[in-house]
Short mmCIF file of C-alpha atoms in Angstrom, two decimals:
data_model
loop_
_atom_site.label_atom_id
_atom_site.label_comp_id
_atom_site.label_asym_id
_atom_site.label_seq_id
_atom_site.Cartn_x
_atom_site.Cartn_y
_atom_site.Cartn_z
CA MET A 22 -24.08 18.66 7.44
CA ARG A 23 -21.75 20.04 5.06
CA ASN A 24 -24.51 20.56 2.52
CA MET A 25 -25.19 24.10 3.57
CA LYS A 26 -21.53 24.82 4.03
CA LYS A 27 -20.71 23.62 0.56
CA ARG A 28 -23.52 25.51 -1.11
CA ASN A 29 -22.85 28.62 0.91
CA ASN A 30 -19.13 28.50 0.39
CA LEU A 31 -19.29 27.81 -3.32
CA LEU A 32 -21.64 30.72 -3.63
CA LEU A 33 -19.43 32.99 -1.59
CA ALA A 34 -16.34 31.95 -3.51
CA GLY A 35 -17.78 32.95 -6.88
CA SER A 36 -18.77 36.25 -8.42
CA LEU A 37 -22.42 35.29 -8.03
CA ILE A 38 -22.50 36.45 -4.41
CA SER A 39 -22.53 40.20 -4.63
CA LEU A 40 -24.70 40.02 -7.68
CA ILE A 41 -27.83 38.32 -6.40
CA LEU A 42 -27.82 40.53 -3.32
CA CYS A 43 -27.94 43.78 -5.26
CA SER A 44 -31.00 45.14 -6.99
CA SER A 45 -30.54 44.67 -10.71
CA CYS A 46 -30.84 47.76 -12.86
CA ASP A 47 -31.85 47.89 -16.52
CA ASP A 48 -29.16 49.46 -18.65
CA ILE A 49 -29.84 51.72 -21.58
CA LEU A 50 -30.39 48.76 -23.89
CA ASN A 51 -32.71 46.99 -21.44
CA THR A 52 -30.68 43.81 -21.68
CA VAL A 53 -30.04 41.23 -18.97
CA PRO A 54 -26.67 42.20 -17.45
CA THR A 55 -23.87 39.69 -18.02
CA ASP A 56 -22.17 40.40 -14.69
CA ARG A 57 -25.08 39.66 -12.38
CA ILE A 58 -28.20 37.58 -12.02
CA SER A 59 -31.20 39.69 -12.85
CA SER A 60 -34.39 39.43 -10.85
CA GLU A 61 -36.01 38.59 -14.18
CA VAL A 62 -34.33 35.18 -14.15
CA PHE A 63 -33.69 34.77 -10.41
CA TRP A 64 -36.14 34.65 -7.48
CA LYS A 65 -38.24 32.04 -9.23
CA THR A 66 -37.79 28.89 -7.19
CA GLU A 67 -37.34 27.86 -3.59
CA ASN A 68 -33.76 26.90 -4.43
CA ASP A 69 -33.13 30.49 -5.55
CA ALA A 70 -34.28 31.68 -2.13
CA ILE A 71 -32.07 29.15 -0.35
CA THR A 72 -29.07 30.21 -2.42
CA ALA A 73 -29.72 33.89 -1.71
CA SER A 74 -30.16 33.31 2.02
CA ASN A 75 -26.89 31.36 2.12
CA ALA A 76 -25.17 34.39 0.64
CA VAL A 77 -26.48 36.65 3.41
CA TYR A 78 -24.70 34.51 6.01
CA ARG A 79 -21.33 35.81 4.81
CA TYR A 80 -22.07 39.13 6.52
CA LEU A 81 -21.83 37.53 9.94
CA ASP A 82 -18.54 38.33 11.66
CA GLY A 83 -15.47 36.20 11.05
CA ILE A 84 -12.31 35.77 13.09
CA GLN A 85 -10.75 39.09 12.07
CA GLU A 86 -13.83 41.14 12.88
CA LEU A 87 -14.23 39.59 16.33
CA VAL A 88 -10.58 39.75 17.34
CA ARG A 89 -10.22 43.33 16.14
CA LEU A 90 -13.07 44.36 18.42
CA ASP A 91 -11.24 42.78 21.36
CA GLY A 92 -8.07 44.40 20.04
CA ALA A 93 -9.51 47.78 20.93
CA THR A 94 -9.59 46.77 24.61
CA ASP A 95 -7.23 45.91 27.43
CA ILE A 96 -6.86 42.20 26.62
CA LEU A 97 -5.16 42.41 23.22
CA HIS A 98 -2.53 44.58 21.60
CA GLY A 99 -1.96 45.30 17.92
CA ASN A 100 1.37 43.63 17.34
CA ILE A 101 2.45 45.93 14.51
CA GLN A 102 3.09 49.34 16.05
CA PHE A 103 2.35 51.35 12.92
CA SER A 104 -0.99 49.68 12.14
CA ASP A 105 -4.47 51.21 12.34
CA TRP A 106 -5.21 48.84 15.20
CA ALA A 107 -2.39 50.27 17.30
CA ALA A 108 -3.64 53.78 16.50
CA ILE A 109 -7.06 52.86 17.91
CA GLU A 110 -5.39 51.70 21.12
CA ARG A 111 -3.52 55.01 21.37
CA GLY A 112 -6.71 56.97 20.81
CA GLU A 113 -5.25 58.50 17.66
CA TYR A 114 -7.98 57.44 15.28
CA ASP A 115 -10.57 59.76 13.78
CA SER A 116 -13.53 59.79 11.42
CA ASN A 117 -11.24 59.42 8.40
CA MET A 118 -9.68 56.13 9.50
CA GLU A 119 -10.19 53.48 6.86
CA TYR A 120 -11.21 50.76 9.30
CA ILE A 121 -13.94 52.93 10.85
CA GLN A 122 -15.35 53.36 7.35
CA THR A 123 -14.88 49.69 6.44
CA VAL A 124 -16.92 48.41 9.39
CA TRP A 125 -19.73 50.86 8.65
CA THR A 126 -19.79 50.05 4.92
CA HIS A 127 -19.59 46.28 5.27
CA THR A 128 -22.29 46.18 7.92
CA TYR A 129 -24.69 48.26 5.87
CA LYS A 130 -23.97 46.10 2.84
CA GLY A 131 -25.17 43.18 4.92
CA ILE A 132 -28.30 45.08 5.91
CA ARG A 133 -28.93 45.93 2.27
CA ALA A 134 -28.55 42.25 1.38
CA VAL A 135 -31.20 41.32 3.95
CA ASN A 136 -33.57 44.05 2.80
CA ASN A 137 -33.12 42.94 -0.80
CA PHE A 138 -33.83 39.33 0.15
CA LEU A 139 -37.01 40.19 2.05
CA GLU A 140 -38.32 42.31 -0.82
CA ASN A 141 -37.61 39.75 -3.53
CA VAL A 142 -38.45 36.48 -1.80
CA GLN A 143 -42.12 37.34 -2.20
CA GLN A 144 -41.70 36.76 -5.95
CA VAL A 145 -40.83 33.10 -5.44
CA GLU A 146 -43.62 30.74 -6.41
CA ALA A 147 -44.15 28.02 -3.83
CA THR A 148 -47.10 25.89 -2.85
CA ASP A 149 -45.82 25.79 0.74
CA ARG A 150 -44.36 29.08 1.87
CA SER A 151 -43.30 27.83 5.31
CA ARG A 152 -39.76 27.18 4.07
CA LEU A 153 -39.56 30.69 2.66
CA ASP A 154 -40.88 32.12 5.92
CA ILE A 155 -38.10 30.32 7.81
CA LEU A 156 -35.46 31.66 5.39
CA SER A 157 -36.86 35.16 5.86
CA ALA A 158 -36.69 34.77 9.63
CA GLU A 159 -33.07 33.64 9.39
CA VAL A 160 -31.95 36.72 7.49
CA ARG A 161 -33.94 38.98 9.81
CA VAL A 162 -31.87 37.60 12.69
CA ILE A 163 -28.72 38.43 10.73
CA ARG A 164 -29.98 41.98 10.22
CA ALA A 165 -30.61 42.27 13.96
CA TYR A 166 -27.09 40.95 14.64
CA LEU A 167 -25.66 43.63 12.36
CA TYR A 168 -27.70 46.40 13.96
CA ILE A 169 -26.51 45.37 17.42
CA LYS A 170 -22.96 45.85 16.19
CA LEU A 171 -23.74 49.23 14.65
CA VAL A 172 -25.56 50.67 17.65
CA MET A 173 -22.89 49.47 20.07
CA LEU A 174 -20.12 51.01 17.98
CA TYR A 175 -21.68 54.22 16.67
CA GLY A 176 -24.73 54.91 18.86
CA ASP A 177 -27.56 56.49 16.87
CA VAL A 178 -27.48 55.04 13.35
CA PRO A 179 -29.76 55.06 10.30
CA LEU A 180 -32.40 52.36 10.65
CA ILE A 181 -32.86 51.21 7.07
CA THR A 182 -35.42 48.49 6.46
CA LYS A 183 -35.83 48.75 2.69
CA THR A 184 -33.50 48.83 -0.27
CA LEU A 185 -32.42 52.35 -1.15
CA THR A 186 -32.59 52.70 -4.92
CA SER A 187 -30.91 56.05 -5.59
CA VAL A 188 -28.20 58.38 -4.33
CA GLU A 189 -30.85 61.00 -3.68
CA GLU A 190 -32.81 58.63 -1.46
CA GLY A 191 -29.65 57.85 0.47
CA LYS A 192 -29.03 61.54 1.12
CA GLU A 193 -32.36 61.81 2.91
CA VAL A 194 -31.38 59.25 5.55
CA ASN A 195 -31.05 60.44 9.15
CA ARG A 196 -29.60 58.85 12.27
CA ASP A 197 -32.32 57.15 14.29
CA SER A 198 -32.00 57.10 18.05
CA ALA A 199 -30.33 54.14 19.69
CA ASP A 200 -33.58 53.46 21.55
CA GLU A 201 -35.45 53.15 18.25
CA VAL A 202 -32.81 50.83 16.84
CA TRP A 203 -32.87 48.65 19.96
CA ALA A 204 -36.67 48.47 19.81
CA PHE A 205 -36.43 47.31 16.19
CA ILE A 206 -33.78 44.72 17.04
CA VAL A 207 -35.82 43.19 19.83
CA SER A 208 -39.01 43.21 17.77
CA GLU A 209 -37.27 41.52 14.84
CA LEU A 210 -35.76 38.82 17.01
CA LYS A 211 -39.04 38.10 18.73
CA ALA A 212 -40.84 37.80 15.40
CA ALA A 213 -38.11 35.59 13.95
CA ALA A 214 -38.06 33.30 17.00
CA ALA A 215 -41.78 32.67 16.54
CA VAL A 216 -41.11 31.24 13.07
CA LEU A 217 -37.75 29.52 13.36
CA PRO A 218 -37.49 25.82 14.26
CA GLU A 219 -35.67 24.60 17.35
CA LYS A 220 -33.53 22.34 15.18
CA ALA A 221 -32.20 23.59 11.88
CA SER A 222 -32.83 21.70 8.66
CA GLU A 223 -29.10 22.00 7.98
CA THR A 224 -26.30 22.48 10.47
CA GLY A 225 -25.19 26.08 10.62
CA ARG A 226 -28.54 27.66 9.93
CA ILE A 227 -30.09 30.07 12.40
CA THR A 228 -32.59 28.55 14.80
CA LYS A 229 -35.13 29.63 17.39
CA GLY A 230 -32.43 29.31 20.04
CA ALA A 231 -30.12 31.66 18.16
CA ALA A 232 -32.84 34.30 17.86
CA LYS A 233 -33.67 34.04 21.56
CA ALA A 234 -30.01 34.05 22.62
CA LEU A 235 -29.33 37.13 20.51
CA GLN A 236 -32.38 38.76 22.07
CA ALA A 237 -30.90 38.05 25.51
CA ARG A 238 -27.67 39.72 24.37
CA ALA A 239 -29.60 42.72 23.09
CA TRP A 240 -31.43 43.18 26.39
CA LEU A 241 -28.20 42.76 28.34
CA PHE A 242 -26.39 45.37 26.25
CA GLN A 243 -29.22 47.80 27.00
CA GLY A 244 -29.05 47.13 30.72
CA LYS A 245 -32.62 45.80 30.72
CA TRP A 246 -31.93 43.19 33.36
CA ALA A 247 -35.37 41.64 33.83
CA GLU A 248 -35.84 41.25 30.09
CA ALA A 249 -32.33 39.81 29.69
CA GLU A 250 -33.01 37.31 32.46
CA GLU A 251 -36.27 36.24 30.88
CA ALA A 252 -34.80 35.82 27.40
CA ALA A 253 -31.80 33.87 28.66
CA LYS A 254 -34.07 31.65 30.77
CA GLU A 255 -36.14 30.85 27.70
CA VAL A 256 -33.00 29.53 25.99
CA ILE A 257 -32.04 27.55 29.08
CA ASP A 258 -35.53 26.06 29.36
CA MET A 259 -35.41 24.85 25.76
CA ASN A 260 -33.10 22.07 27.03
CA THR A 261 -31.47 22.09 23.62
CA TYR A 262 -28.00 23.29 24.55
CA ARG A 263 -25.39 21.99 26.99
CA ILE A 264 -21.93 23.01 28.15
CA TYR A 265 -19.50 21.01 26.04
CA PRO A 266 -17.15 18.97 28.26
CA SER A 267 -13.96 20.29 26.67
CA TYR A 268 -13.21 24.02 26.54
CA GLU A 269 -10.07 23.26 24.53
CA LYS A 270 -11.90 21.34 21.82
CA LEU A 271 -14.60 24.01 21.48
CA PHE A 272 -12.22 25.83 19.15
CA LEU A 273 -10.74 22.79 17.41
CA TYR A 274 -12.10 20.85 14.47
CA GLU A 275 -12.96 17.98 16.79
CA GLY A 276 -15.49 20.14 18.63
CA GLU A 277 -17.31 21.65 15.65
CA ASN A 278 -21.11 21.71 15.76
CA ASN A 279 -21.28 20.48 19.34
CA GLU A 280 -24.17 20.97 21.76
CA GLU A 281 -22.85 24.29 23.10
CA VAL A 282 -22.90 26.03 19.73
CA ILE A 283 -25.93 28.24 19.22
CA LEU A 284 -24.63 30.14 16.21
CA ASP A 285 -21.33 30.02 14.40
CA LYS A 286 -20.01 31.09 11.03
CA GLN A 287 -19.40 28.00 8.96
CA TYR A 288 -16.25 27.57 6.88
CA ILE A 289 -14.73 24.85 4.76
CA LYS A 290 -11.20 24.54 3.45
CA ASP A 291 -10.57 25.37 -0.22
CA SER A 292 -14.11 26.63 -0.85
CA TYR A 293 -14.80 29.25 1.81
CA SER A 294 -11.90 29.37 4.23
CA ASN A 295 -10.61 31.78 6.84
CA ASN A 296 -7.09 32.71 7.94
CA ALA A 297 -7.42 32.08 11.68
CA PHE A 298 -4.05 30.33 11.88
CA SER A 299 -2.02 32.96 9.99
CA PHE A 300 -3.91 35.78 11.73
CA LEU A 301 -3.27 34.55 15.27
CA ALA A 302 -0.47 31.97 15.46
CA PRO A 303 3.09 32.62 16.69
CA PHE A 304 5.76 33.71 14.24
CA SER A 305 7.64 30.41 14.47
CA LEU A 306 4.72 28.47 12.97
CA ARG A 307 5.54 29.24 9.35
CA ASN A 308 3.68 32.45 9.96
CA ASN A 309 4.09 36.10 9.04
CA GLY A 310 3.38 37.08 12.61
CA ALA A 311 0.18 37.53 14.58
CA ASP A 312 -1.81 40.71 14.11
CA TYR A 313 -2.72 40.74 17.83
CA VAL A 314 -1.11 39.41 20.98
CA PRO A 315 -2.62 39.01 24.48
CA THR A 316 -1.65 41.35 27.31
CA LYS A 317 -0.60 40.80 30.90
CA LYS A 318 -4.00 42.10 32.01
CA LEU A 319 -5.63 39.11 30.39
CA PHE A 320 -3.02 36.68 31.73
CA ASP A 321 -3.55 38.03 35.24
CA ALA A 322 -7.34 37.60 34.96
CA TYR A 323 -7.14 33.80 34.97
CA ARG A 324 -7.65 32.53 38.51
CA MET A 325 -5.72 29.92 40.39
CA LEU A 326 -7.34 26.47 40.45
CA ASN A 327 -8.47 27.15 44.01
CA GLY A 328 -10.68 29.92 42.64
CA LYS A 329 -8.65 32.86 43.96
CA MET A 330 -7.34 35.70 41.82
CA ILE A 331 -3.55 35.74 41.67
CA HIS A 332 -3.32 38.85 43.86
CA GLU A 333 -5.60 37.47 46.59
CA GLU A 334 -4.22 36.24 49.87
CA GLY A 335 -3.94 32.48 49.90
CA SER A 336 -3.88 32.15 46.10
CA GLY A 337 -0.49 30.48 46.12
CA PHE A 338 0.69 32.52 43.16
CA THR A 339 4.39 33.18 42.67
CA TYR A 340 6.35 34.25 39.60
CA GLU A 341 8.44 31.11 39.86
CA THR A 342 5.29 29.02 39.40
CA GLN A 343 3.15 31.54 37.49
CA TYR A 344 2.18 29.05 34.78
CA GLU A 345 1.12 26.32 37.18
CA ASN A 346 -2.21 25.59 38.87
CA ARG A 347 -4.07 28.21 36.88
CA ASP A 348 -7.54 28.15 35.36
CA PRO A 349 -7.01 25.72 32.42
CA ARG A 350 -8.82 28.12 30.11
CA LEU A 351 -5.55 30.07 30.21
CA TYR A 352 -3.70 27.18 28.58
CA TYR A 353 -6.39 26.66 25.95
CA SER A 354 -6.65 30.35 25.06
CA LEU A 355 -3.06 31.62 25.17
CA TYR A 356 0.34 30.37 24.14
CA ILE A 357 2.49 30.89 27.22
CA PRO A 358 6.14 29.91 27.72
CA GLY A 359 6.36 26.13 27.94
CA ALA A 360 3.29 25.39 25.81
CA GLU A 361 3.55 22.83 23.04
CA LEU A 362 3.10 24.26 19.54
CA PRO A 363 1.29 22.48 16.68
CA ASN A 364 4.66 21.57 15.15
CA GLY A 365 5.74 19.79 18.33
CA GLU A 366 8.17 22.51 19.40
CA ILE A 367 7.95 24.28 22.76
CA TYR A 368 6.84 27.90 22.76
CA ASN A 369 9.51 30.09 24.33
CA SER A 370 9.13 33.83 23.97
CA VAL A 371 11.33 34.82 26.92
CA PRO A 372 13.87 37.55 26.11
CA GLY A 373 17.27 35.99 25.56
CA SER A 374 15.85 32.58 24.58
CA GLY A 375 17.16 32.88 21.03
CA THR A 376 13.99 31.37 19.54
CA GLN A 377 11.98 32.72 16.65
CA ASP A 378 9.23 33.62 19.11
CA GLU A 379 11.54 35.55 21.42
CA VAL A 380 10.08 38.96 22.26
CA ALA A 381 11.33 41.50 19.72
CA ASN A 382 13.29 38.86 17.80
CA THR A 383 11.66 40.52 14.80
CA TYR A 384 8.82 42.99 14.51
CA LEU A 385 6.69 40.02 13.44
CA ALA A 386 7.31 38.07 16.65
CA THR A 387 5.14 38.66 19.70
CA SER A 388 5.85 42.01 21.31
CA LEU A 389 4.47 40.90 24.68
CA GLY A 390 5.53 37.28 25.02
CA PHE A 391 2.05 35.80 24.60
CA ASN A 392 0.17 34.58 21.52
CA VAL A 393 -3.46 33.61 20.94
CA ARG A 394 -4.12 29.87 20.99
CA LYS A 395 -7.88 29.77 20.37
CA TYR A 396 -8.66 28.65 16.82
CA VAL A 397 -5.02 27.74 16.10
CA ASN A 398 -5.44 24.17 14.84
CA PRO A 399 -2.58 21.76 14.05
CA GLU A 400 -4.45 20.74 10.88
CA ASP A 401 -3.91 24.24 9.48
CA TYR A 402 -0.15 24.34 10.07
CA ALA A 403 0.72 23.39 6.49
CA ASN A 404 -1.61 25.97 4.94
CA PRO A 405 -2.27 28.68 7.55
CA SER A 406 -4.44 30.88 5.34
CA ASN A 407 -6.76 28.07 4.29
CA CYS A 408 -8.59 27.20 7.50
CA GLY A 409 -11.97 25.55 7.68
CA ILE A 410 -12.56 26.02 11.40
CA ASN A 411 -15.99 27.44 12.25
CA ILE A 412 -15.97 30.73 14.16
CA MET A 413 -18.15 30.95 17.26
CA LEU A 414 -20.69 33.78 17.39
CA ILE A 415 -23.08 32.69 20.16
CA ARG A 416 -22.66 29.77 22.51
CA TYR A 417 -24.52 28.50 25.51
CA ALA A 418 -21.82 29.70 27.92
CA GLU A 419 -22.67 33.29 27.01
CA VAL A 420 -26.37 32.66 27.66
CA LEU A 421 -25.59 31.32 31.13
CA LEU A 422 -23.42 34.35 31.89
CA THR A 423 -26.14 36.68 30.61
CA TYR A 424 -28.65 35.00 32.90
CA ALA A 425 -26.28 35.21 35.86
CA GLU A 426 -25.37 38.86 35.29
CA ALA A 427 -28.97 39.93 34.77
CA LYS A 428 -30.03 38.35 38.07
CA ILE A 429 -27.01 39.71 39.92
CA GLU A 430 -27.79 43.24 38.75
CA GLN A 431 -31.32 42.81 40.09
CA ASN A 432 -29.80 41.46 43.34
CA LYS A 433 -31.69 38.21 42.80
CA ILE A 434 -28.72 36.04 43.72
CA ASP A 435 -29.82 32.46 44.22
CA ASP A 436 -28.73 28.91 43.45
CA SER A 437 -29.60 29.32 39.77
CA VAL A 438 -27.02 32.12 39.49
CA LEU A 439 -24.33 29.99 41.11
CA SER A 440 -25.27 27.06 38.89
CA ALA A 441 -25.01 29.16 35.73
CA ILE A 442 -21.47 30.29 36.57
CA ASN A 443 -20.33 26.99 38.03
CA GLN A 444 -21.34 25.07 34.91
CA LEU A 445 -18.47 26.90 33.21
CA ARG A 446 -16.03 26.58 36.06
CA THR A 447 -16.62 22.86 36.51
CA ARG A 448 -16.43 22.04 32.82
CA GLN A 449 -14.69 18.67 32.55
CA ASP A 450 -11.35 20.01 31.32
CA VAL A 451 -11.48 23.18 33.46
CA GLY A 452 -12.18 21.99 37.01
CA LEU A 453 -11.99 25.39 38.68
CA ALA A 454 -13.23 25.75 42.25
CA PRO A 455 -16.96 26.65 42.15
CA VAL A 456 -18.34 29.96 43.35
CA GLU A 457 -19.45 29.78 46.96
CA SER A 458 -22.86 30.85 48.15
CA GLY A 459 -23.46 33.85 50.39
CA LEU A 460 -21.46 36.45 48.43
CA ASN A 461 -22.92 39.94 48.16
CA GLN A 462 -23.96 41.71 44.97
CA GLU A 463 -20.69 43.62 44.54
CA LYS A 464 -18.58 40.50 44.85
CA MET A 465 -20.83 38.51 42.51
CA ARG A 466 -20.66 41.35 39.99
CA GLU A 467 -16.87 41.14 40.04
CA ILE A 468 -17.04 37.38 39.56
CA VAL A 469 -19.44 37.35 36.62
CA ARG A 470 -17.55 40.12 34.84
CA ASN A 471 -14.31 38.22 35.25
CA GLU A 472 -15.97 35.06 33.98
CA ARG A 473 -17.10 36.87 30.84
CA LEU A 474 -13.54 38.09 30.34
CA VAL A 475 -11.79 34.72 30.55
CA GLU A 476 -14.56 32.54 29.12
CA LEU A 477 -15.27 34.73 26.09
CA ALA A 478 -11.80 36.13 25.35
CA PHE A 479 -11.19 36.81 21.63
CA GLU A 480 -14.87 36.28 20.82
CA GLY A 481 -15.61 39.94 20.15
CA LEU A 482 -17.59 40.93 23.25
CA ARG A 483 -15.03 42.64 25.50
CA LEU A 484 -15.34 46.10 23.92
CA PHE A 485 -19.11 46.08 24.18
CA ASP A 486 -18.99 44.77 27.75
CA CYS A 487 -16.66 47.51 28.96
CA ARG A 488 -18.63 50.17 27.14
CA ARG A 489 -21.93 49.15 28.70
CA TRP A 490 -20.31 48.80 32.14
CA ARG A 491 -18.67 52.23 31.64
CA THR A 492 -15.38 50.76 32.85
CA ALA A 493 -13.30 51.33 29.72
CA GLU A 494 -11.89 54.63 30.96
CA THR A 495 -10.48 52.82 33.99
CA LEU A 496 -9.41 49.53 32.40
CA PHE A 497 -8.04 50.48 28.99
CA PRO A 498 -5.55 53.35 29.47
CA GLY A 499 -1.92 52.91 30.42
CA ARG A 500 1.20 51.03 29.48
CA VAL A 501 1.00 47.74 27.63
CA ASN A 502 2.70 44.93 29.55
CA GLY A 503 3.49 41.33 28.73
CA ILE A 504 5.21 38.37 30.37
CA VAL A 505 7.13 38.60 33.61
CA TYR A 506 10.45 36.76 33.31
CA GLN A 507 13.62 36.24 35.28
CA ALA A 508 16.57 38.01 33.72
CA GLY A 509 20.12 36.70 33.80
CA ASP A 510 20.87 38.69 36.94
CA GLY A 511 18.01 36.93 38.72
CA GLU A 512 15.77 40.00 38.72
CA TRP A 513 12.14 39.62 37.67
CA LYS A 514 11.29 41.95 34.80
CA THR A 515 8.11 42.75 32.94
CA VAL A 516 8.06 43.04 29.16
CA THR A 517 6.79 46.51 28.36
CA ILE A 518 6.41 48.32 25.06
CA GLU A 519 8.40 51.46 25.64
CA GLY A 520 6.71 54.68 24.63
CA PHE A 521 3.35 53.03 23.87
CA ILE A 522 0.42 54.21 25.97
CA LYS A 523 -3.17 53.09 25.53
CA VAL A 524 -5.58 56.02 25.64
CA PHE A 525 -9.32 56.08 26.27
CA ASN A 526 -11.05 59.45 26.53
CA PRO A 527 -14.51 58.96 28.10
CA GLU A 528 -15.70 62.18 26.48
CA LYS A 529 -15.49 60.62 23.02
CA HIS A 530 -14.24 57.03 22.90
CA TYR A 531 -17.36 55.33 24.21
CA LEU A 532 -18.56 55.66 20.61
CA TRP A 533 -16.71 55.48 17.33
CA PRO A 534 -17.04 58.48 15.03
CA ILE A 535 -19.43 58.40 12.10
CA PRO A 536 -17.17 57.99 9.03
CA GLN A 537 -16.43 61.39 7.58
CA LYS A 538 -17.09 60.15 4.05
CA GLU A 539 -20.66 59.33 5.05
CA ILE A 540 -21.18 62.81 6.48
CA ASP A 541 -19.69 64.40 3.35
CA LEU A 542 -22.18 62.44 1.24
CA ASN A 543 -25.09 63.08 3.59
CA PRO A 544 -24.87 66.10 5.94
CA ASN A 545 -27.94 64.77 7.79
CA LEU A 546 -25.60 62.31 9.53
CA LYS A 547 -24.36 64.53 12.34
CA GLN A 548 -21.11 63.56 14.03
CA ASN A 549 -20.82 61.98 17.47
CA PRO A 550 -19.78 64.29 20.34
CA ASN A 551 -16.17 65.53 20.43
CA TRP A 552 -15.19 63.96 17.13
#
């Protein structure tokens, strides 16, 4: 397929996008506006509905949105010390921060786009409405996706299921309870799954599997273990998805649209591109410097090939051989000293190396000695802001981990749990020692949480995981460390950002504040505790 991608991207690239998604308003002369497509001339044919649904897809998260969520956790660090992202790490953000407002506004724009679609698609004349019903189900899944993000970030949020047509109407909106929002999310996904096909008419469109997998995520985030298990098992039993043999190629052009992908955001160079390369790649790669760099906590989380954590007895870990015999997902996810770069050079960030990537060589170089490798494709080296790589939103690996965690939390540890985790560990280009049977619930909980960390790094789930586990207050705070290297005097030293301390206050930081601008406009939107 690139049919959908081309239509979607051409639409998104032009001024048409924001116009068809907004309710048209008659001006004083009652003329058709020249800067938008009026409902008087749009919403007539099935093709209009397809075009409008394509436009809604742009509200799914891209690479920046996902990485920035992980950037608020212990596994990434905002590389520019004076950025908003670094302020979030330090706990210095508040309800006036621009990014807090941006996420709220953009997400509700997406919800408005869905509501507008659902209200107007009924105008389309069609002899067979089944195609329109499928398009409606697709955008309902997107609305559920957006509400999951809102409720996980802000808690109680306005549940808006129709287009608001006036400022006065907007001022009457209240925050609905998180329980009400979750109930709506699950109901929407269940209804959509009943309509959606197992195989999309065009690659990239939302399917029954995507709706069910997102439902499993929703149940998991609520801590509804039995329901999460059931939803994940339904996806597994579809026998539609498989673990792709190569973890490395999952995030390369070669692996696009493979059997592990349940939902991704589709891109195409020149028409609707992303900036994954320029956003993530090392400074030496004709780049302005990565916005985020991985931390030592993430590096330490990758096991040895024998399955042991690096601190466990018998792991075989030493600093002299710290980059050897590790979980290969480390090498596919991070640039570490000795890795080959897309330009054929060897990545060397060690202090004193004299390379462009040397720690603190410039404020644009990595501050910790690591860089993100996922989504950094050699094909994008020449034009790093014009990337066509698809961005993963839901994949089968997450479903397996959801199933495993849900059963572990119910203490229903059996062979199916081990199989779910070991399918990831024994992936063809991973080859990690499988999990042994006979481990107790506490140990299995540690294992599945670590698997989520290393398997899904930089995919936007770490913040939500640590919030629902209530572990953020333990894991996030403290100094930010990077590579451990041998100095000229033979002493092993750890790269540390002097004077920078991550802060997480459990009394307030488990939720973001409601943007102050929204409260100023609508006093009904009461602020979250301690903000």
